[in-house]
């Protein structure tokens, strides 16, 4: 099963491949395979939030904006072999947030 996201002027995306608190507009259609998603959350923003675009201009996210938060499974994570100068493995799972 897939989620199809269509390009639209009102949909923005945030993911952990970007710098923190950065949003990008969805400019092309894409599919998300739900078999690769571990957790899905739906919520509405209650207060105004400030985010940034790729050129570091402020983007204001208004209240009552709906958000879908997709946490991917461990196959779509990045691994760090050393944590605090110790040999360990830390898995940083990918996530996607869709604002609309």
PDB file of C-alpha atoms in Angstrom:
ATOM      1  CA  UNK A   1       0.000   0.000   0.000  1.00  0.00           C
ATOM      2  CA  UNK A   2       1.256   3.477  -0.850  1.00  0.00           C
ATOM      3  CA  UNK A   3       0.568   7.083   0.097  1.00  0.00           C
ATOM      4  CA  UNK A   4       0.579   9.261  -3.007  1.00  0.00           C
ATOM      5  CA  UNK A   5       1.677  12.848  -2.410  1.00  0.00           C
ATOM      6  CA  UNK A   6       0.875  15.221  -5.239  1.00  0.00           C
ATOM      7  CA  UNK A   7       2.641  18.465  -5.883  1.00  0.00           C
ATOM      8  CA  UNK A   8       0.629  21.321  -4.502  1.00  0.00           C
ATOM      9  CA  UNK A   9       1.312  24.904  -3.497  1.00  0.00           C
ATOM     10  CA  UNK A  10       0.151  24.257   0.061  1.00  0.00           C
ATOM     11  CA  UNK A  11       2.122  21.128   1.018  1.00  0.00           C
ATOM     12  CA  UNK A  12       5.529  21.408   2.698  1.00  0.00           C
ATOM     13  CA  UNK A  13       7.861  18.645   3.825  1.00  0.00           C
ATOM     14  CA  UNK A  14      10.446  18.349   6.578  1.00  0.00           C
ATOM     15  CA  UNK A  15      12.817  15.401   7.043  1.00  0.00           C
ATOM     16  CA  UNK A  16      15.994  14.664   8.921  1.00  0.00           C
ATOM     17  CA  UNK A  17      18.104  14.936   5.770  1.00  0.00           C
ATOM     18  CA  UNK A  18      17.592  18.703   6.005  1.00  0.00           C
ATOM     19  CA  UNK A  19      18.945  21.110   8.584  1.00  0.00           C
ATOM     20  CA  UNK A  20      16.809  21.417  11.706  1.00  0.00           C
ATOM     21  CA  UNK A  21      13.601  23.467  11.400  1.00  0.00           C
ATOM     22  CA  UNK A  22      13.788  23.670   7.587  1.00  0.00           C
ATOM     23  CA  UNK A  23      10.835  23.131   5.263  1.00  0.00           C
ATOM     24  CA  UNK A  24      10.775  22.487   1.533  1.00  0.00           C
ATOM     25  CA  UNK A  25       7.743  22.780  -0.734  1.00  0.00           C
ATOM     26  CA  UNK A  26       6.583  19.617  -2.481  1.00  0.00           C
ATOM     27  CA  UNK A  27       7.360  20.310  -6.152  1.00  0.00           C
ATOM     28  CA  UNK A  28       6.767  16.869  -7.681  1.00  0.00           C
ATOM     29  CA  UNK A  29       4.528  13.852  -7.169  1.00  0.00           C
ATOM     30  CA  UNK A  30       5.944  10.928  -5.166  1.00  0.00           C
ATOM     31  CA  UNK A  31       4.876   7.714  -3.449  1.00  0.00           C
ATOM     32  CA  UNK A  32       5.640   6.503   0.081  1.00  0.00           C
ATOM     33  CA  UNK A  33       5.584   2.736   0.553  1.00  0.00           C
ATOM     34  CA  UNK A  34       3.709   2.021   3.802  1.00  0.00           C
ATOM     35  CA  UNK A  35       5.508  -1.292   4.329  1.00  0.00           C
ATOM     36  CA  UNK A  36       8.640   0.783   5.060  1.00  0.00           C
ATOM     37  CA  UNK A  37       6.877   3.009   7.618  1.00  0.00           C
ATOM     38  CA  UNK A  38       7.103   2.001  11.292  1.00  0.00           C
ATOM     39  CA  UNK A  39       4.891   4.713  12.865  1.00  0.00           C
ATOM     40  CA  UNK A  40       2.423   7.283  11.569  1.00  0.00           C
ATOM     41  CA  UNK A  41       1.090  10.219  13.613  1.00  0.00           C
ATOM     42  CA  UNK A  42      -1.490  12.813  12.673  1.00  0.00           C
ATOM     43  CA  UNK A  43      -1.809  16.058  14.566  1.00  0.00           C
ATOM     44  CA  UNK A  44      -2.714  19.733  14.246  1.00  0.00           C
ATOM     45  CA  UNK A  45      -0.385  22.570  15.220  1.00  0.00           C
ATOM     46  CA  UNK A  46      -1.928  24.661  18.001  1.00  0.00           C
ATOM     47  CA  UNK A  47       0.331  27.726  17.820  1.00  0.00           C
ATOM     48  CA  UNK A  48       2.306  29.632  15.215  1.00  0.00           C
ATOM     49  CA  UNK A  49       5.705  28.092  14.453  1.00  0.00           C
ATOM     50  CA  UNK A  50       8.641  29.597  12.601  1.00  0.00           C
ATOM     51  CA  UNK A  51      10.560  27.421  10.160  1.00  0.00           C
ATOM     52  CA  UNK A  52      13.064  28.261   7.418  1.00  0.00           C
ATOM     53  CA  UNK A  53      13.225  27.516   3.703  1.00  0.00           C
ATOM     54  CA  UNK A  54      16.377  26.359   1.900  1.00  0.00           C
ATOM     55  CA  UNK A  55      17.570  29.954   1.501  1.00  0.00           C
ATOM     56  CA  UNK A  56      17.192  30.571   5.271  1.00  0.00           C
ATOM     57  CA  UNK A  57      14.155  32.848   4.909  1.00  0.00           C
ATOM     58  CA  UNK A  58      11.542  32.571   7.649  1.00  0.00           C
ATOM     59  CA  UNK A  59       8.391  30.598   6.885  1.00  0.00           C
ATOM     60  CA  UNK A  60       5.531  30.973   9.353  1.00  0.00           C
ATOM     61  CA  UNK A  61       3.448  27.846   9.902  1.00  0.00           C
ATOM     62  CA  UNK A  62       0.000  29.043  11.038  1.00  0.00           C
ATOM     63  CA  UNK A  63      -2.120  27.419  13.761  1.00  0.00           C
ATOM     64  CA  UNK A  64      -4.493  24.632  12.685  1.00  0.00           C
ATOM     65  CA  UNK A  65      -1.977  23.351  10.125  1.00  0.00           C
ATOM     66  CA  UNK A  66      -2.310  19.587   9.791  1.00  0.00           C
ATOM     67  CA  UNK A  67       0.812  17.435  10.028  1.00  0.00           C
ATOM     68  CA  UNK A  68       1.434  13.814   9.075  1.00  0.00           C
ATOM     69  CA  UNK A  69       4.577  12.465  10.750  1.00  0.00           C
ATOM     70  CA  UNK A  70       6.005   9.287   9.170  1.00  0.00           C
ATOM     71  CA  UNK A  71       8.727   7.457  11.108  1.00  0.00           C
ATOM     72  CA  UNK A  72      10.481   4.971   8.818  1.00  0.00           C
ATOM     73  CA  UNK A  73      11.621   1.508   9.920  1.00  0.00           C
ATOM     74  CA  UNK A  74      15.212   0.577  10.750  1.00  0.00           C
ATOM     75  CA  UNK A  75      16.128  -0.340   7.169  1.00  0.00           C
ATOM     76  CA  UNK A  76      15.938   3.385   6.367  1.00  0.00           C
ATOM     77  CA  UNK A  77      18.241   4.610   9.087  1.00  0.00           C
ATOM     78  CA  UNK A  78      21.800   5.801   9.275  1.00  0.00           C
ATOM     79  CA  UNK A  79      24.343   4.182  11.543  1.00  0.00           C
ATOM     80  CA  UNK A  80      27.062   5.709  13.682  1.00  0.00           C
ATOM     81  CA  UNK A  81      29.769   3.293  14.766  1.00  0.00           C
ATOM     82  CA  UNK A  82      31.294   5.475  17.498  1.00  0.00           C
ATOM     83  CA  UNK A  83      29.259   7.286  20.114  1.00  0.00           C
ATOM     84  CA  UNK A  84      31.071   9.498  22.653  1.00  0.00           C
ATOM     85  CA  UNK A  85      34.444   7.972  21.656  1.00  0.00           C
ATOM     86  CA  UNK A  86      33.173   4.465  22.437  1.00  0.00           C
ATOM     87  CA  UNK A  87      32.589   1.714  19.952  1.00  0.00           C
ATOM     88  CA  UNK A  88      28.829   1.368  19.731  1.00  0.00           C
ATOM     89  CA  UNK A  89      26.124   1.446  17.114  1.00  0.00           C
ATOM     90  CA  UNK A  90      23.496   4.183  17.104  1.00  0.00           C
ATOM     91  CA  UNK A  91      20.658   4.004  14.595  1.00  0.00           C
ATOM     92  CA  UNK A  92      19.107   7.294  13.505  1.00  0.00           C
ATOM     93  CA  UNK A  93      15.805   6.469  11.788  1.00  0.00           C
ATOM     94  CA  UNK A  94      14.527   8.632   8.952  1.00  0.00           C
ATOM     95  CA  UNK A  95      11.337  10.624   9.365  1.00  0.00           C
ATOM     96  CA  UNK A  96       9.166  12.738   7.121  1.00  0.00           C
ATOM     97  CA  UNK A  97       6.685  15.428   8.152  1.00  0.00           C
ATOM     98  CA  UNK A  98       4.092  16.668   5.684  1.00  0.00           C
ATOM     99  CA  UNK A  99       2.518  20.049   6.510  1.00  0.00           C
ATOM    100  CA  UNK A 100      -0.753  21.001   4.799  1.00  0.00           C
TER     101      UNK A 100
END
